[in-house]
PDB file of C-alpha atoms in Angstrom:
ATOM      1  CA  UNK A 221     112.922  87.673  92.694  1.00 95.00           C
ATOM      2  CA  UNK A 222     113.315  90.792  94.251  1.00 97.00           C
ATOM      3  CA  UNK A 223     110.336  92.135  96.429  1.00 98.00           C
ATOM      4  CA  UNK A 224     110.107  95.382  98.339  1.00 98.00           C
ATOM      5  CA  UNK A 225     106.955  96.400 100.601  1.00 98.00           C
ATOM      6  CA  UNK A 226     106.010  99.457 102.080  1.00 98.00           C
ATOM      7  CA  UNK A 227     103.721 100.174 104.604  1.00 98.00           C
ATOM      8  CA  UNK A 228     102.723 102.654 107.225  1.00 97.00           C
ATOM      9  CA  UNK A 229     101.463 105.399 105.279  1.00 97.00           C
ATOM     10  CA  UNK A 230      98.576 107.679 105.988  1.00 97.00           C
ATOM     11  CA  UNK A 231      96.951 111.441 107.272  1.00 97.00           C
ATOM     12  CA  UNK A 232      99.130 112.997 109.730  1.00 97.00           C
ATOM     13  CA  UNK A 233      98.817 116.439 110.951  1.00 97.00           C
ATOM     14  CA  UNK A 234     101.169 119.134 110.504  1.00 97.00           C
ATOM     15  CA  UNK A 235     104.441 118.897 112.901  1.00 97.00           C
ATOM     16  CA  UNK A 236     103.062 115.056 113.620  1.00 98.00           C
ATOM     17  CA  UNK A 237     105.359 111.504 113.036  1.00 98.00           C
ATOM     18  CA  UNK A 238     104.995 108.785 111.348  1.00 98.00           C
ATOM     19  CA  UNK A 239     107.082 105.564 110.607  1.00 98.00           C
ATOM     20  CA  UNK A 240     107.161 103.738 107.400  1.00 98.00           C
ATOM     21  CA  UNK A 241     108.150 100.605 106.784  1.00 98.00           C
ATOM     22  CA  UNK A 242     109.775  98.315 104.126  1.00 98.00           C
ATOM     23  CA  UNK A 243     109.690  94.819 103.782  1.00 98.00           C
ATOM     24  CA  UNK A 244     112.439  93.120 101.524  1.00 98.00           C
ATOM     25  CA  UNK A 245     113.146  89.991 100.230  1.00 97.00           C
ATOM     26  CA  UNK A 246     114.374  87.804  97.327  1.00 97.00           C
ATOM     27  CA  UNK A 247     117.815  88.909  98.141  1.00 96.00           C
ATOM     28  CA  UNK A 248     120.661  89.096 100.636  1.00 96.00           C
ATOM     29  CA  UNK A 249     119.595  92.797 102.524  1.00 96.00           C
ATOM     30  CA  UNK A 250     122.542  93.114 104.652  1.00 95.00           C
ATOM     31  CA  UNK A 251     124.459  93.405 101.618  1.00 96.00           C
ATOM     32  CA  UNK A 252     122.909  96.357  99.897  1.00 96.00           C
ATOM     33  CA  UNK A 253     122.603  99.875 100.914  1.00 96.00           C
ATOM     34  CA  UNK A 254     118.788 100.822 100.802  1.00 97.00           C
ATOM     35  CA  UNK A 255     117.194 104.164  99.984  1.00 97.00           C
ATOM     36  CA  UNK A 256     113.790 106.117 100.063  1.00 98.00           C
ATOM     37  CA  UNK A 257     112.426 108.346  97.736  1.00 98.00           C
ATOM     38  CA  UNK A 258     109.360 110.206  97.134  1.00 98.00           C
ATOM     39  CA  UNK A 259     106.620 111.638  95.057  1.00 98.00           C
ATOM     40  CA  UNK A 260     104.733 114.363  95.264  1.00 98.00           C
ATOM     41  CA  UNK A 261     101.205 114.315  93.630  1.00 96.00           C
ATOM     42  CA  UNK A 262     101.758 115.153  90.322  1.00 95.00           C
ATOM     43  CA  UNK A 263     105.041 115.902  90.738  1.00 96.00           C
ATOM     44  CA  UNK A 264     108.865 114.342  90.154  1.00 97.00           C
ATOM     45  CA  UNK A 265     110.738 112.090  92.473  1.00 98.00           C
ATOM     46  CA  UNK A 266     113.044 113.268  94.823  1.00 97.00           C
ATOM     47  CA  UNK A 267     115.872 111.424  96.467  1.00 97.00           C
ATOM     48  CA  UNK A 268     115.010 111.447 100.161  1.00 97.00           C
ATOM     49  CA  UNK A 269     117.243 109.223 102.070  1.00 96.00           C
ATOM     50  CA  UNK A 270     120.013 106.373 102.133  1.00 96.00           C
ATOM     51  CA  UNK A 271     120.956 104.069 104.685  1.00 96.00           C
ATOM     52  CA  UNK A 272     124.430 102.010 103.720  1.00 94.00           C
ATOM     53  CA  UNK A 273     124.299  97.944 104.514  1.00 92.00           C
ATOM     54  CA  UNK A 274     126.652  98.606 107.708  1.00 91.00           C
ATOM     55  CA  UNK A 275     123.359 100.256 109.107  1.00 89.00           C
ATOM     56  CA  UNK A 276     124.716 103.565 110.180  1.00 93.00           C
ATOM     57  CA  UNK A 277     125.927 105.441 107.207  1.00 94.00           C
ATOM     58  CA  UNK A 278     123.463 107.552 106.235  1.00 95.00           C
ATOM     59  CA  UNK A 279     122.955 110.193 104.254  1.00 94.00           C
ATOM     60  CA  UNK A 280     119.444 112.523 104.032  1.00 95.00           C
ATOM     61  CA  UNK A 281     118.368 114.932 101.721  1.00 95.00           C
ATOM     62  CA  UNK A 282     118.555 118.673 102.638  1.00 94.00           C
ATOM     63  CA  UNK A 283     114.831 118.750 102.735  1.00 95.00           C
ATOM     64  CA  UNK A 284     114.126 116.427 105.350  1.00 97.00           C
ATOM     65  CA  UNK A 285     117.922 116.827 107.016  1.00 95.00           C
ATOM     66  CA  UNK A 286     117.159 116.580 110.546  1.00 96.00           C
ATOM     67  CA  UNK A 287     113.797 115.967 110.936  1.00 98.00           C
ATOM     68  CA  UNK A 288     113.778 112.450 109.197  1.00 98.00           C
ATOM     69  CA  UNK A 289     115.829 109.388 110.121  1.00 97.00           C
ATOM     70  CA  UNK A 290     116.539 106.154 108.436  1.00 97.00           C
ATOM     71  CA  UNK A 291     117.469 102.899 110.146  1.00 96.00           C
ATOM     72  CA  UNK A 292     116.852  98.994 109.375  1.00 96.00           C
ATOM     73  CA  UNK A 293     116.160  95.691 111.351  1.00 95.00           C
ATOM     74  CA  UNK A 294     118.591  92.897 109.447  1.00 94.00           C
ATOM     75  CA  UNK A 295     116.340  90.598 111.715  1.00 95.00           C
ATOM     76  CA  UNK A 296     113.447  91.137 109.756  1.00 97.00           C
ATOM     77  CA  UNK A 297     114.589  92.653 106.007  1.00 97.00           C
ATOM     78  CA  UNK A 298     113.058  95.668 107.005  1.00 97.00           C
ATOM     79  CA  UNK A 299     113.876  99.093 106.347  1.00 98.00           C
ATOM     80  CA  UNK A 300     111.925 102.200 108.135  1.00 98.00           C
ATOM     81  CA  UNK A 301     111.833 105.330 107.819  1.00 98.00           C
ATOM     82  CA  UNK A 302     111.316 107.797 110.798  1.00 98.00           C
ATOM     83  CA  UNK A 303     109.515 111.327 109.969  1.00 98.00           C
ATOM     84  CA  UNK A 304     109.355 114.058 112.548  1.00 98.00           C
ATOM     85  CA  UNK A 305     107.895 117.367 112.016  1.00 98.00           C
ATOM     86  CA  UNK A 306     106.101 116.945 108.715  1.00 98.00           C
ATOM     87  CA  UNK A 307     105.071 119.658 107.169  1.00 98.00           C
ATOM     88  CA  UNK A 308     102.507 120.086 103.887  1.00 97.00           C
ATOM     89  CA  UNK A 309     104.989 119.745 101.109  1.00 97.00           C
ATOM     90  CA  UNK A 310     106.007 115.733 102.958  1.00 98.00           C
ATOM     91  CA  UNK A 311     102.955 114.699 101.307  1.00 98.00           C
ATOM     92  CA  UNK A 312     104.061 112.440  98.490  1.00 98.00           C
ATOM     93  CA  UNK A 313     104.432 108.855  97.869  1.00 98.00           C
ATOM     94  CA  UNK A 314     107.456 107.212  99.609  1.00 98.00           C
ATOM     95  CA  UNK A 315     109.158 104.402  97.786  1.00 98.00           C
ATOM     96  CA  UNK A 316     111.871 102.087  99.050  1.00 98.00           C
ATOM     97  CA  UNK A 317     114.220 101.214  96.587  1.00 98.00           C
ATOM     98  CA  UNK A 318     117.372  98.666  96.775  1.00 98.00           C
ATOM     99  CA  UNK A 319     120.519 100.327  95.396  1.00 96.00           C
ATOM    100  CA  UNK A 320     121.961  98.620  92.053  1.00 93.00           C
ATOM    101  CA  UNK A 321     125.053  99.005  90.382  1.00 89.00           C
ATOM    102  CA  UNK A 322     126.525 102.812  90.109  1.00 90.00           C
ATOM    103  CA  UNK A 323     124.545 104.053  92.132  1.00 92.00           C
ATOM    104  CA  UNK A 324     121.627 102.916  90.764  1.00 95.00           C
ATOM    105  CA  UNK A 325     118.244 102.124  92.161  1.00 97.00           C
ATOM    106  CA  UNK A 326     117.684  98.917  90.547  1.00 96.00           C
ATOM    107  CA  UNK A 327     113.970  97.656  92.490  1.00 98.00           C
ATOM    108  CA  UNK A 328     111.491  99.488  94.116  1.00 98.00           C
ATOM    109  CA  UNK A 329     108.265  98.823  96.205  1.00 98.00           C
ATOM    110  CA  UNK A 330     104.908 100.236  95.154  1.00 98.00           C
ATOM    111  CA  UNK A 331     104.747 103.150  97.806  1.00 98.00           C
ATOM    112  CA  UNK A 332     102.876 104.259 100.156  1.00 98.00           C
ATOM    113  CA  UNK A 333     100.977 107.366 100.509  1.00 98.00           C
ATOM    114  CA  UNK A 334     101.773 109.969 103.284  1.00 98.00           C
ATOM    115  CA  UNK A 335      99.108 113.006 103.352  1.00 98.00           C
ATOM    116  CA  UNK A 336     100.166 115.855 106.152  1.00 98.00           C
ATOM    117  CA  UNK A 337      96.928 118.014 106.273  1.00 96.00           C
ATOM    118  CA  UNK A 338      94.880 119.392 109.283  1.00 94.00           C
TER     119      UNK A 338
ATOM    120  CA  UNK B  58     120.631 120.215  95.478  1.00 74.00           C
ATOM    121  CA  UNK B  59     118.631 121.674  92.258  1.00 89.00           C
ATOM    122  CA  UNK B  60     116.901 118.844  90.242  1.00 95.00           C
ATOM    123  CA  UNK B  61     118.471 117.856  87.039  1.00 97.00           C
ATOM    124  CA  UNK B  62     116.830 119.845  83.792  1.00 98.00           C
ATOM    125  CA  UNK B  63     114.723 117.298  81.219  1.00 98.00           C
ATOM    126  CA  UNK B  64     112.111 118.854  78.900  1.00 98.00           C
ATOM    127  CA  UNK B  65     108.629 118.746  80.134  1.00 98.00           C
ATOM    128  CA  UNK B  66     107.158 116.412  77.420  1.00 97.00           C
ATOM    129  CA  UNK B  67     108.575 114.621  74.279  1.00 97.00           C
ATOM    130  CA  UNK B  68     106.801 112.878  71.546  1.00 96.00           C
ATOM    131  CA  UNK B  69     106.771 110.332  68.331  1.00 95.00           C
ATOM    132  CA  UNK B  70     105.272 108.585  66.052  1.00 96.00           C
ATOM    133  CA  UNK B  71     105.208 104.622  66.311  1.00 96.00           C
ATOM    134  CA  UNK B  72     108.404 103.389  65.159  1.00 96.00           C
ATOM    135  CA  UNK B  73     110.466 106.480  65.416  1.00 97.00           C
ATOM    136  CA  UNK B  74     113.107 107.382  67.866  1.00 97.00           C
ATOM    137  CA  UNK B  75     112.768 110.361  70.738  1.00 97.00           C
ATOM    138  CA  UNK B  76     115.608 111.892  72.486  1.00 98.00           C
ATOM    139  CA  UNK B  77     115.253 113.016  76.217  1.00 98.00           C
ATOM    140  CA  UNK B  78     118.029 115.087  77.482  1.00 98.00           C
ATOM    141  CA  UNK B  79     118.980 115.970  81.158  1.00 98.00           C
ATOM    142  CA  UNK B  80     121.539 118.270  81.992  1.00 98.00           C
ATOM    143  CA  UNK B  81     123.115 119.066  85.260  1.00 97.00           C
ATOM    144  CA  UNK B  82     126.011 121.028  86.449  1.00 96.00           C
ATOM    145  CA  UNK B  83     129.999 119.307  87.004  1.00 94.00           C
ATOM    146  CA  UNK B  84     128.656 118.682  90.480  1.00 94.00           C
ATOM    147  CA  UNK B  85     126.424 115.590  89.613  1.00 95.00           C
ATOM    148  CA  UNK B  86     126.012 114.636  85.706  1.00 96.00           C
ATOM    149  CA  UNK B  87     129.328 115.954  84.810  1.00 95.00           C
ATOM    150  CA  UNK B  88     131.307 114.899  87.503  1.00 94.00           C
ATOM    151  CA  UNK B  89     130.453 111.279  87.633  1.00 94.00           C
ATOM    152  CA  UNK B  90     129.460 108.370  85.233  1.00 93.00           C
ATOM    153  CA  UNK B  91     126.736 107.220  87.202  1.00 96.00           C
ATOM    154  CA  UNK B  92     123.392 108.598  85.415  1.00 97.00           C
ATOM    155  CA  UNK B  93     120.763 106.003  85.245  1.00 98.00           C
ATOM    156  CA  UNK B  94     117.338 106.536  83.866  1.00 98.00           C
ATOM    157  CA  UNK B  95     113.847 105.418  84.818  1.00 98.00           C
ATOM    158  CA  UNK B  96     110.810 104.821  83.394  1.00 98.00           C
ATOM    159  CA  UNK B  97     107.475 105.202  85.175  1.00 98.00           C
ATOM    160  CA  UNK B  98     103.712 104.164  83.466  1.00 98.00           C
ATOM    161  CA  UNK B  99     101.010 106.247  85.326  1.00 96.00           C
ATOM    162  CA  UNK B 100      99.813 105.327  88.589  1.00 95.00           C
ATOM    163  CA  UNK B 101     103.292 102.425  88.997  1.00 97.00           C
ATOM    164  CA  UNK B 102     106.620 102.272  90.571  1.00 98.00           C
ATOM    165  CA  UNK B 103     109.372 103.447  88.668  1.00 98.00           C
ATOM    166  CA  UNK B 104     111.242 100.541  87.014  1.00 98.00           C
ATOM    167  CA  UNK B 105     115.293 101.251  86.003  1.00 98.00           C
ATOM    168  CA  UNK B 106     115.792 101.067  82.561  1.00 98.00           C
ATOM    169  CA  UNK B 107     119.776 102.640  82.168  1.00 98.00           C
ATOM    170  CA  UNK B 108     122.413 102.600  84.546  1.00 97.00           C
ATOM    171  CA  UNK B 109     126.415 103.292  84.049  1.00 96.00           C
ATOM    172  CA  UNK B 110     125.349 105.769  81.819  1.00 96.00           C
ATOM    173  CA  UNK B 111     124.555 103.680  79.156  1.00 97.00           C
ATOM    174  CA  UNK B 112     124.196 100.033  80.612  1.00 97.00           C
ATOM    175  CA  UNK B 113     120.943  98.272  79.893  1.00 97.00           C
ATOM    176  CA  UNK B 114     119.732  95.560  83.376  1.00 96.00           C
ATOM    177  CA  UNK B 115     118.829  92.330  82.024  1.00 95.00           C
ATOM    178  CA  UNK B 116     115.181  92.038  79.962  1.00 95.00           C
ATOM    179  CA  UNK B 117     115.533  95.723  78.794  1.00 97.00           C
ATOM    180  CA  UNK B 118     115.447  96.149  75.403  1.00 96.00           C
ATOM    181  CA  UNK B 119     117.968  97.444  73.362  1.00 96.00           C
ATOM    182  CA  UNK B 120     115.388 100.162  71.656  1.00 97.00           C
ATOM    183  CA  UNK B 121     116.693 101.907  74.993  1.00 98.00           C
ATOM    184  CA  UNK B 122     120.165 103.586  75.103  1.00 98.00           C
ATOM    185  CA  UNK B 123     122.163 106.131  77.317  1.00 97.00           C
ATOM    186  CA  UNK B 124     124.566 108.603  76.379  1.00 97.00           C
ATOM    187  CA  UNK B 125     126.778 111.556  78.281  1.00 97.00           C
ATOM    188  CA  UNK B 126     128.904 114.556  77.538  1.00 97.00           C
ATOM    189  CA  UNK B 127     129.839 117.069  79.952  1.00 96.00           C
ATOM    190  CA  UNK B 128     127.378 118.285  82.043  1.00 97.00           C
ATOM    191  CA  UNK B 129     124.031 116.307  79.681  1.00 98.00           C
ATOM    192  CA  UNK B 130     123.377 112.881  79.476  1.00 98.00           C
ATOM    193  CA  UNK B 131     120.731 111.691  77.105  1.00 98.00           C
ATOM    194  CA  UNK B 132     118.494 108.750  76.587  1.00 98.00           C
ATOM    195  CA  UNK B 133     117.358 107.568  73.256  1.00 98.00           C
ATOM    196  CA  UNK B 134     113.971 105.418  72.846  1.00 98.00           C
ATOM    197  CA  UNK B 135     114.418 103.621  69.331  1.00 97.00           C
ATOM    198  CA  UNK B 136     111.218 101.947  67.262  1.00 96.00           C
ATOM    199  CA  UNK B 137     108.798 103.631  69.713  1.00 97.00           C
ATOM    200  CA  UNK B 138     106.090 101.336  70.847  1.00 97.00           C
ATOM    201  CA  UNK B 139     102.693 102.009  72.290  1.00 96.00           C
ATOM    202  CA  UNK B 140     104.552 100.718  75.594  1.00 96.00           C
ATOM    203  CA  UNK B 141     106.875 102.733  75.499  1.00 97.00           C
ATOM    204  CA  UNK B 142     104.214 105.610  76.686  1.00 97.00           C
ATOM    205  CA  UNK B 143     105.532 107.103  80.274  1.00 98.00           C
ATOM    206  CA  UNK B 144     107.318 109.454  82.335  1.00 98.00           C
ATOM    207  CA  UNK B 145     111.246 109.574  81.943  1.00 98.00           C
ATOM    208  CA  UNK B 146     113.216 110.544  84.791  1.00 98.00           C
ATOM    209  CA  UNK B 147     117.275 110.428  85.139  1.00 98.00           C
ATOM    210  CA  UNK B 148     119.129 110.443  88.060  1.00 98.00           C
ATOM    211  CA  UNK B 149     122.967 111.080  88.985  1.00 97.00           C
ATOM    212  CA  UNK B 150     125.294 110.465  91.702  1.00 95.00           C
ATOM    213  CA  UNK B 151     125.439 114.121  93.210  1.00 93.00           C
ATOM    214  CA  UNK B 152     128.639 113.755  96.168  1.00 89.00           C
ATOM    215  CA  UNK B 153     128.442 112.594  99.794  1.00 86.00           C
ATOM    216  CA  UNK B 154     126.570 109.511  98.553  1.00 87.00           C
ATOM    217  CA  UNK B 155     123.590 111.820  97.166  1.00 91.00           C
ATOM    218  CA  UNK B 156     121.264 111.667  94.708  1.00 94.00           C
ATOM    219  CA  UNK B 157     119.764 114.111  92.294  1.00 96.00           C
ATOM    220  CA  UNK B 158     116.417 113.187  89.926  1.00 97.00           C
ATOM    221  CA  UNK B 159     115.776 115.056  86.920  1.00 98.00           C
ATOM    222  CA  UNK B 160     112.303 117.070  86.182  1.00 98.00           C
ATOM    223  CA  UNK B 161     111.008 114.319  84.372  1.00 98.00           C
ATOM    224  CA  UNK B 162     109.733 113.970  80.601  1.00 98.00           C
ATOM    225  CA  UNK B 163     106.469 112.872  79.471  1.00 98.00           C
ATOM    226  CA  UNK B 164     106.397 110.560  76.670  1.00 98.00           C
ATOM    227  CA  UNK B 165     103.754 110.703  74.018  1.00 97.00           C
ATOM    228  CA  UNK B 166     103.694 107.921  71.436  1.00 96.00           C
ATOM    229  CA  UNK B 167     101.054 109.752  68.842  1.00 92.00           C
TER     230      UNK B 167
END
């Protein structure tokens, strides 16, 4: 079974970092291209970010286009997520989720919570 | 990359069928057949209910179906169950490996 944990999350101040993290397993992770989306409060979900299996293809989001990275750690399962410069409207809930077929997003962790506020 | 256009809410009585539409431009919905949906209970991950369009992962039931033309795909919820209470989002393959959510659709089963 499929099983995707994130972690890291928390109250950051505006133009702060933070790293997430996001434990997979119950499947082969070098073989799947990973991505991260997020949730504002009361809000939709947004695609945010999408790191192909070879570990370097990625692709980002115009919102968070240069000041957020994505890499992973085959090693461990693990993908993270690097933020720089968060601003206010970063605050959401950040999900990892395992692409599927056509470009689906066919498992997802719980989230975790990132709050940028002074 | 605008967000893909569902109605705000949507609504039936137990046992009848809703229809949740989500239209996009030739860029993302119309361009590609890969529109999956998602379904989301308050407070929970999302959990992928359609993908291909109108593909169905294994243990989702068939009260759950997927449509497209042109630029709007659709997603019909058949013999609506208590359950079946939620937010609706789709989603479409939007170029340079990119993805684009829709605005979501709150289901009410009255």
């Amino acid at each position: 079974e499929v099983h995707l944990l994130e972690s890291g999350g928390g109250l950051v101040q505006p133009g702060g970092s933070l790293r997430l993290s996001c434990a997979a397993s119950g499947f082969t992770f070098r073989d799947f291209a990973m991505c991260w989306v997020r949730q504002a409060p009361g809000k939709g979900l947004e695609w945010v970010s999408r790191l192909e299996n070879d570990g370097r293809t990625t692709n980002h989001a115009d919102s968070v286009k240069g000041r957020f990275t994505v890499s992973r750690d085959e090693s461990k399962n693990t993908l993270f997520l690097h933020m720089n410069s968060l601003r206010d409207d970063d605050t959401a809930i950040y999900y990892c989720a395992k692409d599927g077929a056509a470009w689906s997003l066919d498992n997802w962790g719980p989230g975790t919570l990132v709050t940028v506020s002074s | 990359q605008s967000a893909l256009t569902q109605p705000p809410s949507a609504s039936g009585s137990p046992g009848q069928s809703v229809t949740i539409s989500c239209t996009g431009t030739s860029s993302d919905v119309g361009g590609y057949n890969f529109v999956s949906w998602y379904q989301q209970h308050p407070g929970k991950a999302p959990q992928l209910i359609i993908y291909d369009v109108n593909k169905r992962p294994s243990g989702v039931p068939d009260r759950f179906s997927g449509s497209k033309s042109g630029n709007t795909a659709s997603l019909t919820v058949s013999g609506l169950q208590v359950d079946d209470e939620a937010d609706y989002y789709c989603a479409s393959h939007a170029g340079n490996n990119k993805r684009v959510f829709g605005t979501g659709t709150m289901v009410t089963v009255l």
